[in-house]
Short mmCIF file of C-alpha atoms in Angstrom, two decimals:
data_model
loop_
_atom_site.label_atom_id
_atom_site.label_comp_id
_atom_site.label_asym_id
_atom_site.label_seq_id
_atom_site.Cartn_x
_atom_site.Cartn_y
_atom_site.Cartn_z
CA MET A 1 14.27 -29.12 11.73
CA LYS A 2 14.04 -30.81 15.07
CA GLY A 3 15.36 -34.34 15.31
CA ARG A 4 17.10 -34.25 11.96
CA ILE A 5 20.68 -33.78 10.93
CA GLY A 6 22.33 -33.03 7.61
CA LEU A 7 24.84 -35.66 6.57
CA THR A 8 28.16 -34.96 4.94
CA LEU A 9 27.60 -34.25 1.26
CA PRO A 10 30.27 -34.38 -1.44
CA SER A 11 31.25 -31.38 -3.46
CA TRP A 12 31.14 -31.39 -7.23
CA GLU A 13 34.11 -30.65 -9.42
CA GLY A 14 35.25 -27.06 -8.94
CA ARG A 15 32.94 -26.30 -6.03
CA LYS A 16 34.03 -24.78 -2.76
CA GLN A 17 32.84 -25.82 0.66
CA GLN A 18 31.94 -24.01 3.85
CA TYR A 19 31.40 -25.23 7.37
CA CYS A 20 28.78 -24.80 10.05
CA VAL A 21 29.27 -25.98 13.62
CA THR A 22 26.05 -27.48 14.99
CA ASP A 23 25.67 -29.35 18.27
CA SER A 24 29.44 -29.80 18.49
CA VAL A 25 29.35 -31.69 15.18
CA LEU A 26 31.02 -30.28 12.08
CA ALA A 27 28.49 -30.53 9.26
CA LEU A 28 29.55 -29.99 5.66
CA PHE A 29 27.23 -28.70 2.96
CA PRO A 30 27.83 -28.04 -0.74
CA THR A 31 27.12 -24.65 -2.21
CA ARG A 32 27.04 -23.21 -5.67
CA PRO A 33 30.45 -22.30 -7.09
CA LEU A 34 32.19 -19.47 -5.28
CA PRO A 35 33.98 -16.72 -7.18
CA LYS A 36 37.65 -17.16 -7.99
CA CYS A 37 38.66 -14.99 -5.04
CA GLY A 38 37.28 -17.66 -2.72
CA ARG A 39 35.15 -15.20 -0.71
CA PRO A 40 31.42 -15.92 -0.21
CA ASN A 41 28.76 -14.08 -2.17
CA GLN A 42 25.81 -16.33 -1.29
CA SER A 43 24.35 -18.00 1.77
CA TYR A 44 22.92 -21.39 2.65
CA ARG A 45 20.76 -22.53 5.57
CA CYS A 46 21.94 -25.34 7.83
CA PRO A 47 19.13 -27.94 7.94
CA THR A 48 20.00 -28.79 11.54
CA CYS A 49 20.26 -25.45 13.34
CA ASN A 50 18.96 -23.13 10.59
CA ALA A 51 22.10 -21.03 10.95
CA ASN A 52 23.29 -18.96 8.03
CA ILE A 53 26.28 -20.46 6.19
CA GLY A 54 28.38 -18.37 3.84
CA GLY A 55 27.79 -14.66 3.46
CA GLU A 56 26.87 -11.79 1.18
CA GLY A 57 28.94 -9.16 -0.57
CA TYR A 58 32.12 -11.23 -0.22
CA HIS A 59 31.97 -11.08 3.59
CA LEU A 60 31.46 -14.05 5.90
CA ALA A 61 28.28 -14.12 7.93
CA ILE A 62 28.46 -13.80 11.71
CA ASN A 63 29.76 -16.93 13.49
CA ASN A 64 31.18 -18.29 10.21
CA LYS A 65 34.86 -18.95 9.70
CA ASP A 66 37.08 -20.45 7.04
CA ALA A 67 37.23 -24.22 7.04
CA SER A 68 40.21 -25.68 8.82
CA ARG A 69 42.67 -27.49 6.57
CA GLN A 70 44.50 -29.04 9.49
CA ASP A 71 45.68 -32.60 8.94
CA ARG A 72 43.72 -34.83 11.33
CA SER A 73 45.24 -38.11 10.18
CA SER A 74 45.97 -40.57 12.97
CA THR A 75 49.63 -41.46 13.34
CA GLY A 76 51.19 -44.86 13.83
CA HIS A 77 49.95 -48.34 12.94
CA ILE A 78 46.18 -48.20 13.41
CA LEU A 79 44.96 -51.25 11.48
CA GLY A 80 44.39 -53.33 14.60
CA ARG A 81 44.65 -57.11 14.59
CA ALA A 82 45.03 -58.92 11.29
CA GLN A 83 42.08 -61.18 12.13
CA ALA A 84 39.76 -58.17 12.04
CA GLN A 85 40.91 -57.10 8.57
CA GLN A 86 38.99 -57.80 5.39
CA GLN A 87 40.32 -60.34 2.91
CA ASN A 88 40.19 -57.70 0.16
CA VAL A 89 42.56 -54.74 0.17
CA THR A 90 40.76 -51.62 -0.97
CA SER A 91 42.58 -48.98 -2.98
CA VAL A 92 43.43 -45.81 -1.07
CA ARG A 93 44.35 -42.42 -2.44
CA ASN A 94 46.21 -43.02 -5.74
CA LEU A 95 47.33 -46.55 -4.89
CA THR A 96 45.75 -49.50 -6.68
CA HIS A 97 44.49 -52.56 -4.81
CA LEU A 98 47.65 -54.52 -5.56
CA SER A 99 50.04 -51.63 -4.89
CA CYS A 100 48.36 -50.98 -1.56
CA GLY A 101 48.63 -54.66 -0.58
CA VAL A 102 52.30 -54.87 -1.53
CA LEU A 103 53.16 -51.60 0.22
CA ARG A 104 51.45 -52.77 3.41
CA CYS A 105 53.35 -56.04 3.26
CA LEU A 106 56.68 -54.23 2.84
CA THR A 107 55.80 -51.92 5.73
CA HIS A 108 55.04 -54.84 8.04
CA VAL A 109 58.23 -56.63 6.96
CA ALA A 110 60.24 -53.48 7.72
CA MET A 111 58.59 -53.21 11.14
CA LEU A 112 59.34 -56.88 11.84
CA LEU A 113 63.00 -56.32 10.96
CA GLY A 114 62.96 -53.29 13.23
CA THR A 115 62.00 -55.43 16.22
CA ASP A 116 65.52 -56.92 16.14
CA GLN A 117 67.01 -53.46 16.65
CA ASN A 118 64.56 -51.77 19.01
CA ILE A 119 61.32 -53.57 19.73
CA GLN A 120 60.19 -50.84 22.16
CA ASN A 121 60.11 -48.19 19.44
CA ILE A 122 58.16 -50.47 17.10
CA ALA A 123 55.70 -51.32 19.88
CA ALA A 124 55.15 -47.61 20.56
CA VAL A 125 53.99 -47.10 16.97
CA ILE A 126 51.22 -49.72 17.17
CA LYS A 127 47.81 -48.43 18.27
CA PRO A 128 46.11 -49.82 20.26
CA PRO A 129 49.14 -51.33 22.04
CA VAL A 130 49.80 -55.07 21.80
CA HIS A 131 51.97 -57.31 23.96
CA ASP A 132 53.09 -59.81 21.32
CA VAL A 133 54.56 -57.38 18.78
CA VAL A 134 56.45 -59.97 16.72
CA GLN A 135 53.46 -62.31 16.42
CA PHE A 136 51.22 -59.33 15.67
CA LEU A 137 53.41 -58.32 12.71
CA LYS A 138 53.78 -61.91 11.45
CA GLU A 139 50.00 -62.26 11.35
CA HIS A 140 49.74 -59.04 9.35
CA ILE A 141 52.38 -60.24 6.88
CA GLN A 142 50.50 -63.52 6.39
CA HIS A 143 47.28 -61.57 5.88
CA ASP A 144 48.96 -59.26 3.35
CA ILE A 145 50.26 -62.27 1.41
CA ARG A 146 46.75 -63.75 1.26
CA CYS A 147 45.36 -60.42 0.03
CA ILE A 148 48.02 -60.16 -2.69
CA ALA A 149 47.28 -63.74 -3.74
CA LYS A 150 43.55 -63.02 -3.97
CA SER A 151 44.10 -59.77 -5.89
CA THR A 152 46.25 -61.48 -8.51
CA GLY A 153 44.45 -64.82 -8.66
CA ASN A 154 47.57 -66.69 -7.53
CA ASN A 155 48.44 -68.86 -4.55
CA ASP A 156 50.33 -67.75 -1.45
CA ASP A 157 53.68 -69.02 -2.75
CA GLU A 158 53.33 -66.95 -5.91
CA ALA A 159 52.23 -63.96 -3.82
CA MET A 160 55.46 -64.23 -1.82
CA GLN A 161 57.33 -64.41 -5.09
CA ILE A 162 55.63 -61.18 -6.19
CA VAL A 163 56.94 -59.47 -3.05
CA HIS A 164 60.38 -60.93 -3.78
CA LEU A 165 60.29 -59.55 -7.33
CA VAL A 166 59.32 -56.12 -6.00
CA LEU A 167 62.26 -56.22 -3.58
CA VAL A 168 64.56 -57.19 -6.46
CA GLY A 169 63.23 -54.22 -8.42
CA ILE A 170 63.85 -51.90 -5.46
CA VAL A 171 67.45 -53.11 -5.10
CA ASN A 172 68.09 -52.71 -8.83
CA ASN A 173 66.68 -49.17 -8.87
CA LEU A 174 68.08 -47.78 -5.64
CA GLY A 175 70.09 -45.20 -7.56
CA GLN A 176 67.00 -43.63 -9.11
CA GLN A 177 65.72 -40.52 -7.38
CA GLY A 178 62.31 -40.71 -9.03
CA GLY A 179 60.09 -38.05 -7.52
CA TYR A 180 61.81 -38.05 -4.12
CA ALA A 181 63.97 -34.98 -4.61
CA ASN A 182 61.51 -32.44 -3.20
CA ILE A 183 59.74 -34.63 -0.62
CA ASP A 184 59.94 -33.88 3.07
CA GLY A 185 61.61 -36.98 4.46
CA ASN A 186 59.71 -36.74 7.75
CA LEU A 187 56.37 -37.13 5.91
CA ILE A 188 54.68 -34.80 8.38
CA THR A 189 51.99 -33.48 6.04
CA LYS A 190 49.33 -35.39 4.14
CA ASP A 191 50.56 -33.95 0.84
CA SER A 192 54.11 -35.16 1.47
CA ARG A 193 52.86 -38.65 2.28
CA THR A 194 50.72 -38.77 -0.85
CA THR A 195 53.64 -37.52 -2.96
CA TRP A 196 55.92 -40.16 -1.44
CA GLU A 197 53.38 -42.91 -2.19
CA ASP A 198 53.02 -41.76 -5.80
CA ALA A 199 56.80 -41.60 -6.26
CA PHE A 200 57.33 -45.02 -4.67
CA MET A 201 54.59 -46.58 -6.79
CA THR A 202 55.90 -45.01 -10.01
CA THR A 203 59.57 -45.81 -9.34
CA PHE A 204 59.42 -49.26 -7.78
CA LEU A 205 55.97 -50.85 -7.87
CA THR A 206 54.51 -50.05 -11.28
CA PRO A 207 57.45 -51.36 -13.38
CA VAL A 208 57.16 -54.74 -11.63
CA LEU A 209 53.40 -55.06 -11.07
CA SER A 210 52.48 -53.97 -14.61
CA ALA A 211 54.31 -57.02 -15.99
CA ILE A 212 53.96 -59.35 -13.05
CA SER A 213 52.41 -62.23 -15.03
CA ASP A 214 55.40 -62.46 -17.38
CA LEU A 215 57.87 -61.94 -14.53
CA LEU A 216 56.26 -64.73 -12.51
CA GLN A 217 56.37 -67.13 -15.43
CA ASP A 218 59.99 -66.25 -16.11
CA SER A 219 61.03 -66.69 -12.48
CA LEU A 220 59.22 -70.03 -12.26
CA GLY A 221 61.08 -71.20 -15.35
CA ARG A 222 64.42 -70.20 -13.86
CA MET A 223 63.59 -71.97 -10.60
CA VAL A 224 62.71 -75.17 -12.41
CA ARG A 225 65.85 -75.04 -14.55
CA ASP A 226 68.06 -74.38 -11.53
CA GLU A 227 70.67 -77.16 -11.48
CA ARG A 228 70.96 -76.89 -7.71
CA LEU A 229 67.47 -78.37 -7.58
CA GLY A 230 68.51 -81.10 -9.96
CA ASN A 231 66.14 -79.90 -12.67
CA ASN A 232 63.38 -81.44 -10.59
CA ARG A 233 60.77 -83.27 -12.67
CA LEU A 234 58.13 -82.85 -9.96
CA MET A 235 58.54 -79.08 -9.97
CA ARG A 236 58.08 -79.03 -13.73
CA LEU A 237 54.82 -80.93 -13.35
CA LEU A 238 53.60 -78.77 -10.46
CA HIS A 239 54.27 -75.54 -12.32
CA GLU A 240 53.04 -77.00 -15.63
CA LEU A 241 56.13 -76.03 -17.56
CA ASP A 242 56.46 -79.25 -19.55
CA GLY A 243 55.34 -79.21 -23.14
CA PRO A 244 52.43 -81.48 -24.11
CA ASN A 245 52.89 -85.01 -25.35
CA TYR A 246 50.98 -84.81 -28.62
CA GLU A 247 50.81 -88.59 -29.01
CA SER A 248 48.93 -88.99 -25.73
CA ILE A 249 46.70 -86.05 -26.66
CA THR A 250 45.81 -87.68 -29.97
CA GLU A 251 45.00 -90.92 -28.22
CA LEU A 252 42.97 -89.04 -25.55
CA ASP A 253 45.00 -90.59 -22.77
CA SER A 254 43.34 -89.56 -19.50
CA MET A 255 46.75 -89.42 -17.80
CA CYS A 256 48.03 -86.73 -20.14
CA PRO A 257 48.98 -83.72 -17.91
CA ALA A 258 48.02 -81.27 -20.66
CA LEU A 259 44.36 -82.20 -20.20
CA TRP A 260 44.48 -81.40 -16.49
CA ARG A 261 46.24 -78.07 -16.49
CA TYR A 262 45.02 -75.51 -13.97
CA ARG A 263 42.84 -72.81 -15.50
CA LYS A 264 42.30 -69.62 -13.53
CA LYS A 265 38.69 -68.77 -12.84
CA ILE A 266 37.45 -65.43 -14.11
CA THR A 267 36.59 -63.35 -11.04
CA ILE A 268 36.16 -59.67 -10.25
CA GLU A 269 39.53 -59.68 -8.46
CA ASN A 270 41.18 -61.26 -11.48
CA LEU A 271 39.50 -58.69 -13.73
CA SER A 272 40.86 -55.84 -11.58
CA PHE A 273 44.36 -57.29 -11.78
CA LYS A 274 44.18 -57.70 -15.56
CA PHE A 275 42.83 -54.18 -15.92
CA GLN A 276 45.74 -52.78 -13.90
CA GLU A 277 48.16 -54.52 -16.25
CA TYR A 278 46.25 -53.18 -19.25
CA SER A 279 45.98 -49.58 -18.01
CA GLN A 280 49.69 -49.34 -17.17
CA GLY A 281 50.66 -49.91 -20.76
CA CYS A 282 48.12 -47.84 -22.69
CA ASP A 283 47.72 -44.19 -23.61
CA LYS A 284 45.37 -41.95 -21.63
CA PRO A 285 42.53 -41.94 -24.22
CA GLU A 286 42.39 -45.73 -24.00
CA ARG A 287 42.49 -46.02 -20.21
CA CYS A 288 38.73 -46.41 -19.63
CA GLU A 289 38.74 -44.00 -16.70
CA VAL A 290 35.15 -44.69 -15.64
CA LEU A 291 35.88 -48.41 -15.46
CA ALA A 292 39.06 -47.65 -13.52
CA GLU A 293 37.10 -45.53 -11.03
CA PHE A 294 34.49 -48.27 -10.68
CA LEU A 295 37.04 -51.02 -10.04
CA LYS A 296 38.88 -48.79 -7.59
CA LYS A 297 35.75 -48.47 -5.44
CA GLU A 298 34.01 -51.71 -6.37
CA HIS A 299 34.54 -53.38 -3.01
CA HIS A 300 32.53 -50.62 -1.33
CA LEU A 301 30.11 -49.92 -4.19
CA ARG A 302 28.68 -53.42 -3.88
CA THR A 303 27.21 -52.41 -0.50
CA LEU A 304 24.86 -49.87 -2.12
CA GLN A 305 22.48 -52.69 -2.99
CA TYR A 306 21.70 -52.93 0.73
CA LEU A 307 20.93 -49.24 1.33
CA PRO A 308 17.17 -49.38 0.49
CA GLY A 309 16.77 -52.29 2.92
CA ILE A 310 18.67 -50.40 5.63
CA ILE A 311 16.46 -47.32 5.23
CA LYS A 312 13.33 -49.48 5.35
CA LEU A 313 14.60 -51.26 8.47
CA GLN A 314 15.15 -47.96 10.24
CA ARG A 315 11.74 -46.65 9.20
CA LEU A 316 9.98 -49.73 10.60
CA LEU A 317 11.98 -49.52 13.82
CA PHE A 318 11.00 -45.87 14.14
CA GLU A 319 7.34 -46.81 13.82
CA LYS A 320 7.72 -49.32 16.64
CA PHE A 321 10.04 -47.57 19.08
CA HIS A 322 10.30 -43.84 18.30
CA ARG A 323 9.87 -41.89 21.57
CA ARG A 324 8.72 -45.09 23.29
CA LEU A 325 12.05 -46.73 24.05
CA ASP A 326 14.48 -45.57 26.71
CA ARG A 327 18.19 -45.38 25.88
CA ASN A 328 19.10 -47.96 28.52
CA GLU A 329 16.34 -50.27 27.32
CA ALA A 330 17.64 -49.98 23.77
CA GLU A 331 21.12 -51.00 24.93
CA GLU A 332 19.76 -54.06 26.76
CA PHE A 333 17.13 -55.10 24.19
CA THR A 334 19.04 -57.39 21.83
CA LEU A 335 18.33 -58.28 18.23
CA GLY A 336 17.68 -61.90 19.19
CA LYS A 337 15.02 -60.92 21.73
CA PHE A 338 13.40 -58.57 19.23
CA LEU A 339 13.15 -61.21 16.49
CA LYS A 340 11.60 -63.66 18.96
CA THR A 341 8.76 -61.32 19.91
CA SER A 342 6.55 -62.75 17.15
CA THR A 343 6.69 -64.76 13.95
CA GLN A 344 5.49 -61.75 11.99
CA VAL A 345 8.35 -59.62 13.29
CA LYS A 346 10.91 -62.27 12.36
CA GLU A 347 9.54 -62.60 8.83
CA GLN A 348 9.39 -58.85 8.36
CA PHE A 349 12.78 -57.89 9.78
CA SER A 350 15.15 -60.83 9.14
CA ALA A 351 15.97 -59.90 5.54
CA LEU A 352 16.29 -56.20 6.40
CA VAL A 353 18.62 -56.91 9.32
CA ASN A 354 20.70 -59.07 6.99
CA ASN A 355 21.04 -56.07 4.64
CA PHE A 356 22.44 -54.01 7.50
CA LYS A 357 24.70 -56.88 8.53
CA MET A 358 26.17 -57.39 5.05
CA ALA A 359 26.80 -53.68 4.47
CA TRP A 360 28.29 -53.26 7.95
CA LYS A 361 30.62 -56.22 7.46
CA ILE A 362 32.06 -54.77 4.26
CA VAL A 363 32.53 -51.11 5.20
CA ARG A 364 32.85 -51.06 8.99
CA LEU A 365 36.64 -50.74 9.01
CA SER A 366 36.37 -47.65 6.80
CA LEU A 367 34.00 -45.84 9.17
CA SER A 368 36.73 -44.82 11.61
CA GLN A 369 38.25 -42.35 9.17
CA ASP A 370 38.28 -38.70 10.16
CA GLY A 371 34.97 -36.99 9.58
CA PRO A 372 31.96 -35.55 11.39
CA TYR A 373 30.30 -38.96 11.71
CA SER A 374 33.28 -41.24 12.15
CA ILE A 375 33.16 -43.85 14.89
CA SER A 376 35.80 -45.29 17.17
CA GLN A 377 37.98 -48.27 16.33
CA GLU A 378 36.19 -50.25 19.05
CA MET A 379 32.81 -49.63 17.41
CA CYS A 380 34.21 -50.69 14.03
CA LEU A 381 35.03 -54.09 15.48
CA ASN A 382 31.41 -54.72 16.50
CA GLU A 383 29.67 -57.53 14.65
CA VAL A 384 25.96 -57.91 14.03
CA THR A 385 24.75 -60.98 15.91
CA ASN A 386 21.70 -61.95 17.94
CA SER A 387 23.35 -60.35 20.98
CA THR A 388 23.68 -56.98 19.23
CA PRO A 389 21.64 -54.25 20.98
CA ILE A 390 18.76 -52.84 18.97
CA SER A 391 20.23 -49.36 19.51
CA MET A 392 22.90 -50.14 16.91
CA PHE A 393 20.24 -49.95 14.17
CA LEU A 394 18.75 -46.63 15.36
CA PRO A 395 20.59 -43.53 13.99
CA ALA A 396 21.73 -41.31 16.84
CA LYS A 397 24.57 -38.91 17.57
CA SER A 398 25.72 -40.83 20.63
CA GLY A 399 26.02 -44.41 21.81
CA GLN A 400 25.66 -47.41 19.52
CA GLY A 401 23.37 -45.38 17.27
CA ARG A 402 26.42 -43.68 15.79
CA CYS A 403 27.09 -46.94 13.94
CA ALA A 404 23.85 -46.62 11.96
CA LEU A 405 24.40 -42.90 11.39
CA ALA A 406 27.97 -43.46 10.18
CA LEU A 407 26.89 -46.30 7.90
CA ASN A 408 24.11 -44.23 6.30
CA ASN A 409 26.45 -41.30 5.83
CA PHE A 410 29.18 -43.45 4.30
CA LEU A 411 26.87 -45.11 1.76
CA VAL A 412 25.18 -41.86 0.74
CA THR A 413 28.51 -40.09 0.35
CA LEU A 414 29.92 -43.05 -1.58
CA HIS A 415 27.04 -42.96 -4.07
CA ASN A 416 27.06 -39.18 -4.54
CA ASP A 417 30.84 -39.00 -4.83
CA PHE A 418 30.95 -41.77 -7.39
CA ILE A 419 28.15 -40.31 -9.52
CA GLY A 420 29.79 -36.88 -9.41
CA ARG A 421 33.17 -38.29 -10.36
CA CYS A 422 31.74 -40.29 -13.26
CA LYS A 423 29.85 -37.28 -14.60
CA SER A 424 33.11 -35.37 -14.55
CA LEU A 425 34.96 -38.15 -16.40
CA LEU A 426 32.15 -38.42 -18.95
CA LYS A 427 32.16 -34.61 -19.32
CA ASP A 428 28.46 -34.51 -18.52
CA GLU A 429 27.70 -31.02 -17.22
CA SER A 430 23.96 -31.53 -16.74
CA ARG A 431 22.64 -31.31 -13.21
CA PRO A 432 21.55 -34.74 -11.97
CA PRO A 433 18.10 -35.26 -10.47
CA GLU A 434 17.82 -35.46 -6.70
CA ILE A 435 15.79 -37.82 -4.56
CA PRO A 436 15.17 -37.95 -0.81
CA LEU A 437 16.85 -40.79 1.02
CA ALA A 438 13.50 -42.06 2.30
CA ASN A 439 12.23 -42.71 -1.26
CA ILE A 440 15.16 -44.58 -2.76
CA THR A 441 15.02 -47.94 -4.48
CA LYS A 442 17.77 -50.01 -6.08
CA ALA A 443 16.93 -48.39 -9.42
CA HIS A 444 18.12 -45.04 -8.04
CA LEU A 445 21.51 -46.34 -6.93
CA VAL A 446 24.71 -47.79 -8.34
CA ALA A 447 23.36 -51.05 -6.96
CA TYR A 448 24.31 -54.47 -8.25
CA ASP A 449 25.03 -57.99 -7.11
CA PRO A 450 28.66 -58.85 -7.91
CA GLU A 451 27.92 -62.47 -8.83
CA LYS A 452 24.51 -62.08 -10.47
CA ASP A 453 24.88 -58.72 -12.23
CA PHE A 454 28.52 -57.72 -12.71
CA LEU A 455 30.19 -61.10 -13.31
CA PRO A 456 27.86 -62.06 -16.22
CA MET A 457 28.67 -58.67 -17.74
CA ILE A 458 32.37 -59.48 -17.47
CA LEU A 459 31.92 -62.89 -19.08
CA ALA A 460 29.93 -61.32 -21.92
CA HIS A 461 32.88 -59.07 -22.80
CA CYS A 462 35.78 -61.50 -22.64
CA ASP A 463 37.22 -63.79 -25.30
CA TYR A 464 38.13 -67.09 -23.66
CA SER A 465 40.19 -69.46 -25.77
CA LEU A 466 41.78 -72.79 -24.89
CA LYS A 467 44.58 -74.52 -26.76
CA VAL A 468 45.91 -77.87 -25.65
CA GLY A 469 49.41 -77.48 -24.30
CA GLU A 470 49.24 -73.69 -24.26
CA GLY A 471 46.64 -73.20 -21.55
CA THR A 472 43.89 -70.62 -21.63
CA THR A 473 43.96 -67.14 -23.08
CA VAL A 474 41.54 -64.51 -21.79
CA GLU A 475 41.20 -61.13 -23.45
CA PHE A 476 38.76 -58.46 -22.30
CA ASN A 477 37.01 -55.86 -24.41
CA TRP A 478 37.52 -53.02 -21.95
CA LYS A 479 35.79 -50.30 -23.96
CA CYS A 480 32.60 -52.31 -24.43
CA LEU A 481 32.61 -53.37 -20.80
CA GLU A 482 32.92 -49.76 -19.68
CA ARG A 483 30.13 -48.67 -22.04
CA GLN A 484 27.70 -51.26 -20.72
CA LEU A 485 28.72 -50.49 -17.14
CA VAL A 486 27.85 -46.82 -17.64
CA ASP A 487 24.54 -47.58 -19.36
CA ARG A 488 23.39 -50.11 -16.81
CA PHE A 489 24.61 -48.84 -13.44
CA ILE A 490 25.62 -45.17 -13.74
CA ARG A 491 23.81 -43.11 -16.34
CA GLY A 492 20.72 -41.29 -15.07
CA ARG A 493 21.32 -42.10 -11.42
CA PRO A 494 20.18 -39.27 -9.10
CA ARG A 495 21.98 -37.66 -6.21
CA LEU A 496 20.69 -38.56 -2.78
CA ILE A 497 19.38 -35.82 -0.51
CA SER A 498 20.80 -37.15 2.70
CA LEU A 499 18.62 -35.91 5.52
CA VAL A 500 18.49 -38.68 8.10
CA GLU A 501 15.96 -38.63 10.90
CA LEU A 502 17.56 -39.18 14.26
CA PHE A 503 15.97 -41.54 16.74
CA VAL A 504 14.52 -39.82 19.80
CA PHE A 505 14.50 -41.82 23.02
CA SER A 506 11.65 -41.48 25.48
CA LYS A 507 13.63 -39.65 28.16
CA ASP A 508 15.04 -37.18 25.63
CA ILE A 509 11.66 -35.42 25.44
CA CYS A 510 10.95 -35.13 29.16
CA ASP A 511 11.17 -31.67 30.72
CA GLY A 512 14.38 -32.36 32.62
CA GLU A 513 16.32 -33.42 29.55
CA VAL A 514 14.93 -30.60 27.44
CA PHE A 515 15.94 -27.94 29.99
CA LYS A 516 19.35 -29.58 30.42
CA ALA A 517 19.98 -29.44 26.67
CA LEU A 518 18.73 -25.85 26.55
CA LYS A 519 21.08 -24.86 29.37
CA GLN A 520 24.05 -26.27 27.47
CA LYS A 521 23.20 -24.19 24.40
CA ILE A 522 22.02 -20.94 26.01
CA PRO A 523 23.53 -19.55 29.24
CA GLN A 524 20.84 -19.30 31.92
CA VAL A 525 20.49 -16.53 34.49
CA ASP A 526 19.51 -17.44 38.05
#
């Protein structure tokens, strides 16, 4: 299928995967379940090169080979500058949002301490290299503190106190081996690193973070009662630890502090934090695993609402420029110039470009992960502005077009992976319907607006009570929230058939380019 490429597709539970190398790009396609021996007894056609993938009679087809399981993880500190990081920490592997934020903070603190011993070794770990290593790490620590504060609904001072409480827990439990006994201390393999993270979270982080609200309140009380601070009255007022004056309450005195106590706003971040506390202390049948999976990926799932607009934007750009625009012209033709070509163009494309911009802003830092359509760290730092070249919106295997291709692939894979995972958790063995990417609407996706769709659902399933002098009490009905979440956003959603049309530039179809590409694929005889 000329001009098209198959995107990475997720595998379902229990399914094996095979690989096909096409145009120097490793494309991954799902197949039906393989036998227990792991050898192929069926074949599949690559939609890009039409090559045979798999095999018959338990023998691999010609030019097929077993998929490489080599660890391609980048080593060192690869987060870049703190200013380029998102304000929300996303959960990775088995770590929760909060655990990931705390672990990053501890890592940066350890690196900062290491600069006193050997700053050259610490600098060598950071990629890309920086000159001001100490300032670089301090900025990351400040960013981590802000992320922890946002995840827990607290201020920066309380976030630092959370890190302090975690360090206290580590010191008090240093004698515990936890799950470290059989871990390779060099952490060379991906499995050893994942095992270490799980053991560290179970041994040191979970006992503290699962009860962090009570621990914070207790530590604040001890600070206020500390005689070295003179039992400071101002601190008691600031931290709202004084009991109410019932006489002033009865008289409705406007100066009564109890009437002006701070009440935390119910947000999605606050919900995630409360759910983590809840799930740590309940049995497996009560854990609401679908809700847990949703909250784990929520920061990325919210971008799916923009996918239909992105696909429509690319289709309209194809109608205007396909095979008419040169690659160099596409690099020089900026978004600002394009929108100024006519009023009709601006009205038609502004909202669609904004969809691309919003989705790109949220997920761009995740697009550099290893994979067939990953992009470089430099590309991830690109922002969508009026000076952005139009080529960034045109899916292509090279140049700025890789940004659009990577974004499409990420969103499609995110949707399909999430639907597959939820069907597994719900024990739904039925085969979901499939729909081509070109025909999707929001109704086909796990698409929602966090403020307009999900937050009202949260408020509808929480009991919010207020007692004078005791503050607010918020309790969530997790089971009902999960049930409505499944019914409204997950059940019946189809899988996306991710076949993305690649943009063809005008010079790519001239005879010289065609023969050049042919010569690279097939040896020519003079």
